[in-house]
Coordinates of C-alpha atoms in Angstrom, one line a residue:
M1 CA -24.3 20.3 -7.1
D2 CA -25.3 22.5 -4.0
L3 CA -22.6 22.4 -1.7
S4 CA -24.3 24.6 1.0
F5 CA -25.4 23.4 4.2
N6 CA -29.0 23.7 5.5
A7 CA -30.3 24.7 8.9
E8 CA -30.2 21.0 10.2
E9 CA -26.4 20.4 8.7
R10 CA -25.5 23.6 10.4
A11 CA -27.0 22.8 13.8
F12 CA -25.1 19.5 13.5
Q13 CA -21.9 21.4 12.7
A14 CA -22.3 23.6 15.5
E15 CA -23.2 20.2 17.7
V16 CA -19.6 18.6 16.5
N17 CA -17.7 21.5 17.2
D18 CA -19.1 21.8 20.9
F19 CA -18.5 18.0 21.5
I20 CA -15.0 18.6 19.9
A21 CA -14.3 21.8 22.7
K22 CA -15.8 19.8 25.7
N23 CA -13.7 16.5 24.8
L24 CA -10.3 17.2 22.9
T25 CA -7.8 17.7 25.4
D26 CA -4.6 19.9 25.3
E27 CA -2.7 16.7 25.3
M28 CA -4.3 15.2 22.9
K29 CA -4.3 18.1 20.6
R30 CA -0.6 18.5 20.8
A31 CA 0.0 14.8 20.9
T32 CA -1.3 14.9 17.5
A33 CA 0.3 17.9 16.3
L34 CA 3.5 16.6 16.8
T35 CA 2.7 12.8 15.6
P36 CA 4.5 12.9 12.0
S37 CA 2.8 9.3 11.0
V38 CA -1.1 8.5 9.8
F39 CA -1.4 6.6 13.1
S40 CA -1.5 8.0 16.1
D41 CA -0.2 6.4 19.3
P42 CA -2.6 4.0 20.9
D43 CA -2.5 6.1 24.1
I44 CA -3.7 9.0 22.7
G45 CA -5.9 7.4 19.6
M46 CA -7.7 5.0 21.7
A47 CA -9.1 7.7 24.5
W48 CA -10.3 9.6 21.6
Q49 CA -12.2 6.6 20.3
R50 CA -13.4 5.7 24.1
T51 CA -14.6 9.3 23.7
L52 CA -16.1 9.3 20.6
H53 CA -18.0 6.0 21.4
G54 CA -19.5 7.3 24.5
R55 CA -21.3 9.8 22.4
G56 CA -22.3 6.8 19.8
W57 CA -19.9 8.4 16.8
G58 CA -17.2 5.7 17.2
A59 CA -17.8 4.4 13.7
P60 CA -19.4 6.9 11.4
G61 CA -19.1 4.5 8.3
W62 CA -20.7 1.6 9.9
P63 CA -24.1 0.5 9.6
V64 CA -26.7 1.8 12.8
E65 CA -27.6 -1.8 13.8
H66 CA -23.7 -2.4 14.3
G67 CA -23.5 0.6 16.1
G68 CA -22.7 3.6 13.5
P69 CA -24.6 6.9 14.1
D70 CA -27.0 6.7 11.0
W71 CA -25.5 10.0 9.5
T72 CA -26.4 11.6 6.0
P73 CA -23.2 11.8 3.9
A74 CA -23.4 15.8 4.5
Q75 CA -23.2 14.7 8.4
R76 CA -20.3 12.5 7.7
W77 CA -18.8 15.0 6.0
I78 CA -19.2 17.8 8.6
F79 CA -17.5 15.4 11.2
E80 CA -14.5 14.5 9.3
T81 CA -13.6 17.8 8.3
E82 CA -14.6 19.5 11.6
C83 CA -12.5 17.1 13.2
A84 CA -9.3 17.8 11.2
R85 CA -9.8 21.2 11.5
A86 CA -9.5 20.7 15.1
G87 CA -6.6 18.4 15.1
V88 CA -8.0 15.3 17.0
P89 CA -6.4 12.0 16.9
N90 CA -6.6 9.6 14.4
V91 CA -8.7 6.5 15.7
N92 CA -8.4 2.8 15.7
V93 CA -8.1 2.9 11.9
M94 CA -7.3 -0.9 11.4
G95 CA -10.5 -1.9 13.2
V96 CA -12.8 0.8 12.4
K97 CA -12.4 1.3 8.9
M98 CA -10.7 -2.0 7.8
V99 CA -11.2 -5.5 9.9
G100 CA -14.6 -4.0 11.1
P101 CA -16.3 -3.5 7.3
V102 CA -15.2 -6.9 6.5
I103 CA -16.8 -8.5 10.0
I104 CA -20.1 -6.6 9.1
G105 CA -20.1 -8.2 5.5
F106 CA -18.9 -11.5 5.8
G107 CA -18.5 -12.4 9.5
S108 CA -20.5 -15.0 11.8
P109 CA -23.2 -13.5 14.0
E110 CA -20.9 -14.8 16.9
Q111 CA -18.0 -12.7 15.2
K112 CA -20.0 -9.8 14.7
N113 CA -21.4 -10.1 18.6
F114 CA -18.1 -10.7 20.0
Y115 CA -15.4 -8.1 17.9
L116 CA -17.7 -5.1 16.9
P117 CA -18.4 -3.8 20.3
R118 CA -14.9 -4.4 21.1
I119 CA -13.8 -2.5 18.3
L120 CA -16.2 0.6 19.2
S121 CA -15.2 0.6 22.9
G122 CA -11.3 0.8 21.9
E123 CA -11.1 -2.7 23.8
D124 CA -9.4 -4.4 21.1
Y125 CA -6.5 -2.8 18.8
W126 CA -5.5 -4.0 15.4
C127 CA -2.8 -5.0 13.2
Q128 CA -2.6 -6.1 9.7
G129 CA -0.9 -9.3 8.6
Y130 CA -0.7 -9.1 4.9
S131 CA 2.4 -8.1 3.3
E132 CA 5.5 -10.7 3.5
P133 CA 9.2 -10.6 2.6
G134 CA 8.3 -11.9 -1.0
S135 CA 4.9 -11.0 -1.2
G136 CA 3.8 -7.5 -1.1
S137 CA 2.4 -5.8 -4.3
D138 CA 1.9 -9.6 -5.7
L139 CA 0.3 -10.4 -2.4
S140 CA -1.2 -13.5 -3.9
S141 CA 2.0 -15.3 -3.8
L142 CA 1.9 -15.2 0.0
K143 CA 3.4 -18.0 1.9
T144 CA 2.2 -18.1 5.2
R145 CA 0.4 -21.4 6.0
A146 CA -2.6 -22.4 8.2
V147 CA -3.0 -26.2 8.1
R148 CA -6.2 -27.6 10.0
E149 CA -5.9 -29.8 13.0
G150 CA -8.7 -30.8 14.7
D151 CA -11.0 -27.6 15.4
D152 CA -7.7 -25.4 14.8
Y153 CA -5.3 -24.1 11.9
I154 CA -1.9 -24.5 12.7
I155 CA 0.0 -21.2 11.4
N156 CA 3.5 -20.8 10.5
G157 CA 5.2 -18.0 8.7
T158 CA 5.9 -14.6 8.7
K159 CA 4.4 -11.2 7.9
I160 CA 6.4 -7.8 7.6
W161 CA 5.9 -3.9 7.6
T162 CA 2.9 -4.9 10.4
T163 CA 2.1 -1.3 12.0
H164 CA 1.7 -1.1 15.4
A165 CA 1.9 -5.1 15.9
H166 CA 3.9 -4.3 18.8
H167 CA 0.7 -2.5 20.4
A168 CA -1.9 -4.4 19.0
N169 CA -3.7 -7.7 21.1
R170 CA -5.2 -8.6 17.6
M171 CA -4.3 -9.3 13.8
F172 CA -6.3 -9.9 10.9
A173 CA -4.4 -11.7 8.4
L174 CA -4.2 -13.5 5.1
V175 CA -2.8 -17.0 5.4
R176 CA -2.6 -19.7 2.8
T177 CA -4.9 -22.9 3.4
S178 CA -4.6 -24.7 0.1
D179 CA -2.7 -24.8 -3.2
G180 CA -4.2 -24.7 -6.6
P181 CA -4.0 -23.6 -9.9
R182 CA -5.1 -19.7 -9.1
Q183 CA -2.9 -18.7 -6.0
Q184 CA -6.0 -16.5 -5.1
D185 CA -8.2 -19.4 -4.4
G186 CA -6.1 -20.6 -1.8
I187 CA -6.0 -17.8 0.9
S188 CA -8.1 -17.6 4.1
F189 CA -8.8 -14.2 6.0
I190 CA -8.2 -15.1 10.0
L191 CA -8.6 -13.0 12.9
I192 CA -5.5 -13.8 15.7
D193 CA -5.2 -12.8 19.3
M194 CA -1.7 -11.5 19.4
K195 CA -1.2 -13.3 22.6
T196 CA -1.0 -16.7 21.3
P197 CA 1.7 -18.9 22.0
G198 CA 4.2 -18.8 19.2
I199 CA 3.9 -15.3 18.0
T200 CA 7.2 -13.0 18.2
T201 CA 7.1 -9.3 17.1
R202 CA 10.2 -7.9 16.3
P203 CA 11.0 -4.3 15.3
I204 CA 11.8 -2.3 12.2
L205 CA 13.0 1.3 12.6
T206 CA 12.4 3.2 9.4
I207 CA 14.3 6.0 7.6
G208 CA 12.9 8.6 10.0
G209 CA 14.1 6.6 13.2
D210 CA 10.5 5.7 14.5
H211 CA 9.1 2.3 15.7
E212 CA 6.1 1.9 13.6
V213 CA 6.4 -1.2 11.5
N214 CA 7.5 -4.4 12.8
Q215 CA 8.0 -7.9 11.3
V216 CA 5.8 -11.0 12.8
F217 CA 6.7 -14.7 13.0
F218 CA 4.3 -17.4 13.7
D219 CA 5.9 -20.7 15.0
D220 CA 3.0 -23.6 15.3
V221 CA 0.6 -20.9 16.4
R222 CA -3.0 -22.5 17.0
V223 CA -6.0 -20.5 16.0
P224 CA -9.6 -21.7 16.4
I225 CA -11.1 -22.3 12.8
A226 CA -14.2 -20.7 14.3
N227 CA -11.6 -17.2 14.0
R228 CA -11.8 -18.0 9.8
V229 CA -14.1 -15.2 8.6
G230 CA -16.4 -16.6 6.0
D231 CA -15.2 -19.6 3.6
E232 CA -12.0 -21.1 3.7
G233 CA -10.4 -20.1 0.3
K234 CA -12.4 -16.8 -0.2
G235 CA -10.1 -14.8 1.8
W236 CA -8.8 -13.0 -1.4
T237 CA -12.2 -11.5 -2.2
Y238 CA -12.6 -10.4 1.5
G239 CA -9.3 -9.1 1.6
K240 CA -10.0 -7.3 -1.7
Y241 CA -13.1 -6.1 0.0
L242 CA -11.1 -4.3 3.0
L243 CA -8.8 -2.4 0.7
E244 CA -11.4 -0.7 -1.1
F245 CA -12.0 0.7 2.6
E246 CA -8.9 1.2 3.6
R247 CA -7.8 2.8 0.3
G248 CA -11.3 5.1 -0.2
S249 CA -13.6 5.1 3.1
G250 CA -12.0 8.5 4.3
I251 CA -12.0 12.0 3.9
A252 CA -8.1 12.5 3.2
S253 CA -8.8 15.9 1.9
A254 CA -9.5 18.0 5.1
K255 CA -6.2 16.7 6.7
L256 CA -4.4 17.2 3.5
R257 CA -5.7 20.8 3.4
E258 CA -5.0 21.4 7.4
G259 CA -1.3 20.1 6.1
L260 CA -1.2 22.9 3.6
R261 CA -2.5 25.4 5.7
A262 CA 0.3 24.7 8.1
I263 CA 3.1 24.7 5.7
A264 CA 1.5 28.1 4.5
E265 CA 1.6 29.4 7.6
L266 CA 5.4 28.5 8.1
A267 CA 6.2 29.9 4.6
E268 CA 4.7 33.2 5.7
S269 CA 6.5 33.4 9.1
D270 CA 10.1 35.0 10.0
L271 CA 11.0 31.5 11.2
T272 CA 11.6 30.6 7.5
G273 CA 12.6 34.0 6.3
R274 CA 8.8 34.3 4.5
A275 CA 9.8 31.8 1.8
I276 CA 6.0 32.7 1.0
D277 CA 7.9 35.5 -1.1
D278 CA 9.6 33.0 -3.1
A279 CA 7.6 32.4 -6.4
D280 CA 8.2 28.9 -6.7
I281 CA 6.9 28.0 -3.2
C282 CA 4.0 30.4 -3.7
T283 CA 3.1 28.7 -6.8
R284 CA 3.5 25.0 -5.6
I285 CA 1.1 25.9 -2.8
S286 CA -1.5 27.2 -5.3
E287 CA -1.1 23.9 -7.2
V288 CA -1.6 21.7 -4.1
E289 CA -4.6 23.5 -2.9
I290 CA -6.0 23.0 -6.4
D291 CA -5.0 19.2 -6.4
I292 CA -6.8 19.1 -2.7
D293 CA -10.2 20.6 -4.1
A294 CA -10.0 17.9 -6.8
L295 CA -9.4 15.3 -4.2
E296 CA -12.4 16.6 -2.3
M297 CA -14.7 16.4 -5.1
T298 CA -14.1 13.0 -5.5
E299 CA -14.4 12.4 -2.1
L300 CA -18.0 13.3 -1.7
R301 CA -19.3 11.4 -4.7
V302 CA -17.7 8.0 -3.0
L303 CA -19.3 9.3 0.5
S304 CA -22.5 9.5 -0.9
A305 CA -22.2 6.0 -2.7
L306 CA -20.7 4.7 0.8
Q307 CA -23.8 5.9 2.5
T308 CA -26.4 3.7 0.3
G309 CA -24.4 0.6 1.3
Q310 CA -22.2 0.6 -1.8
N311 CA -18.1 -0.1 -1.1
P312 CA -16.0 2.1 -2.9
G313 CA -15.0 -0.3 -5.8
A314 CA -12.2 0.7 -8.3
V315 CA -12.4 4.4 -7.4
S316 CA -11.0 3.9 -4.0
S317 CA -7.6 3.4 -6.3
I318 CA -8.0 7.0 -7.7
L319 CA -8.5 8.2 -3.8
K320 CA -5.4 6.3 -2.7
L321 CA -3.1 7.6 -5.5
R322 CA -4.0 11.1 -5.2
N323 CA -3.9 11.0 -1.4
S324 CA -0.3 9.4 -1.4
E325 CA 0.7 11.9 -3.9
I326 CA -0.5 15.0 -2.6
R327 CA 0.2 13.8 0.7
Q328 CA 4.0 13.8 0.0
A329 CA 3.8 17.0 -2.1
V330 CA 3.0 18.6 0.9
T331 CA 5.6 16.9 2.9
R332 CA 8.2 17.9 0.1
L333 CA 6.7 21.7 -0.1
G334 CA 7.4 21.8 3.8
A335 CA 11.1 20.2 3.6
D336 CA 11.6 23.3 0.9
V337 CA 10.1 25.8 3.1
I338 CA 11.9 25.4 6.1
G339 CA 15.1 25.0 4.1
H340 CA 18.6 24.5 5.9
D341 CA 16.8 24.1 8.9
A342 CA 15.7 20.5 7.5
L343 CA 18.9 19.4 8.7
A344 CA 17.9 19.6 12.5
V345 CA 16.2 16.7 12.9
E346 CA 14.6 15.2 16.2
P347 CA 13.9 11.2 15.7
M348 CA 10.0 10.1 15.8
R349 CA 10.0 8.4 19.8
P350 CA 7.3 9.7 19.6
L351 CA 7.8 13.7 19.4
Y352 CA 5.5 14.9 22.1
K353 CA 7.4 12.8 24.7
L354 CA 10.4 14.5 24.4
N355 CA 11.9 14.8 27.3
H356 CA 14.4 17.3 26.5
E357 CA 14.3 21.1 24.8
S358 CA 14.3 20.9 20.9
A359 CA 16.9 22.6 18.7
I360 CA 14.2 23.5 16.1
P361 CA 10.8 25.3 17.2
E362 CA 8.0 23.2 17.8
D363 CA 6.2 24.7 14.9
M364 CA 8.7 23.3 12.5
L365 CA 9.8 19.8 14.7
T366 CA 7.4 17.3 12.5
V367 CA 8.3 18.9 9.0
I368 CA 10.9 16.7 8.5
P369 CA 10.1 13.4 10.0
E370 CA 6.9 14.0 8.0
Y371 CA 8.5 14.1 4.8
L372 CA 10.9 11.0 5.9
N373 CA 7.5 9.0 6.9
G374 CA 5.7 10.2 4.1
R375 CA 8.0 8.4 1.8
A376 CA 6.1 5.1 2.4
Y377 CA 2.8 6.8 1.3
T378 CA 2.8 5.6 -2.2
I379 CA 4.1 1.9 -1.1
F380 CA 1.6 0.9 1.9
G381 CA -2.1 0.1 0.9
G382 CA -0.9 -0.7 -2.5
T383 CA 1.8 0.8 -4.6
S384 CA 1.1 3.4 -7.0
E385 CA 1.9 1.4 -10.0
I386 CA -0.8 -1.2 -8.7
Q387 CA -3.5 1.6 -8.4
R388 CA -2.8 2.6 -11.9
D389 CA -3.1 -1.1 -13.2
I390 CA -6.1 -1.2 -11.2
I391 CA -8.0 2.0 -12.6
A392 CA -6.9 1.0 -16.1
K393 CA -8.3 -2.5 -15.9
M394 CA -11.5 -2.0 -13.9
M395 CA -12.5 1.7 -15.0
L396 CA -10.7 2.1 -18.7
G397 CA -11.0 -1.4 -19.3
I398 CA -7.5 -1.5 -20.8

């Protein structure tokens, strides 16, 4: 495999770096550096989404006929890697990388014409209505129900761990529209306006002190049947398709590498008493770097498949599994590198909006919030146990 860039690709790399230098503001860069979550605050992330959209780069993975930039796999790789190195915000992840591909693959022409431009422009901000209090890894047991009444569905039930539901104006949700011998066959995929009467959003504060997730309640919420994506009862198929993109359509290795670099720099600094001189810390940094190299090679193979129109398939579970585990390894390493300073924790509210001087240096400010927030990496998007089951069944035939 030749991993060197040709002259055209090097020119594109220079174009991306020039674009970032001209458009990434100091506020955006600092906010991103001080965001412990994988989700940027909408006021930061959506501003960057609008900037990308203005350049025609708002959805790197989309087909060109729907607003994608028609990049080669190498260009996509260059773009995402340079963005990670520069510290750009995460954009409309649940719009661009999750519900967007489902609408493109299964939505009606009317849905494509209405929703896709609004995702690209940042006009709509999406949340995901999947998990319920009794349905997490066993998602097919979900009970939120949609009953037909005329041209509408009447929805009752609840969703939980709904990231940024307090910011979102739209939700894509899996709901039960019928009962049968197979739970999966009675589920439909619905697009919901979060301003619809009967929707209540309640915050859940996590271990890091942040308000990132919520519980959402539906009480006789009326949603047009026209908002259903694809066929009734086929939502399980569409939901699995979406999860493949959630788990396996991004370039995680570049951000992991930047996270590890920041920890390594802390380990070499006087702030940590040169923690790098500890043989255990030094060895762990090397081990994580090797893991990132291996993940990077798998991502390159998947990216090439995506560019030909294939969905990631079961390999997305490998990417999700390893990305989650490596992220946690990086955050554990960070906590050990700063040592007793880990006891001084600023709550996430968010950190870049703190209106007082912090007790710990800014370079160390996110280390413990990232560690605490990162405990969920091996749970959200499908637990590590579920990913291993998928790999065993679909790739190993066990």
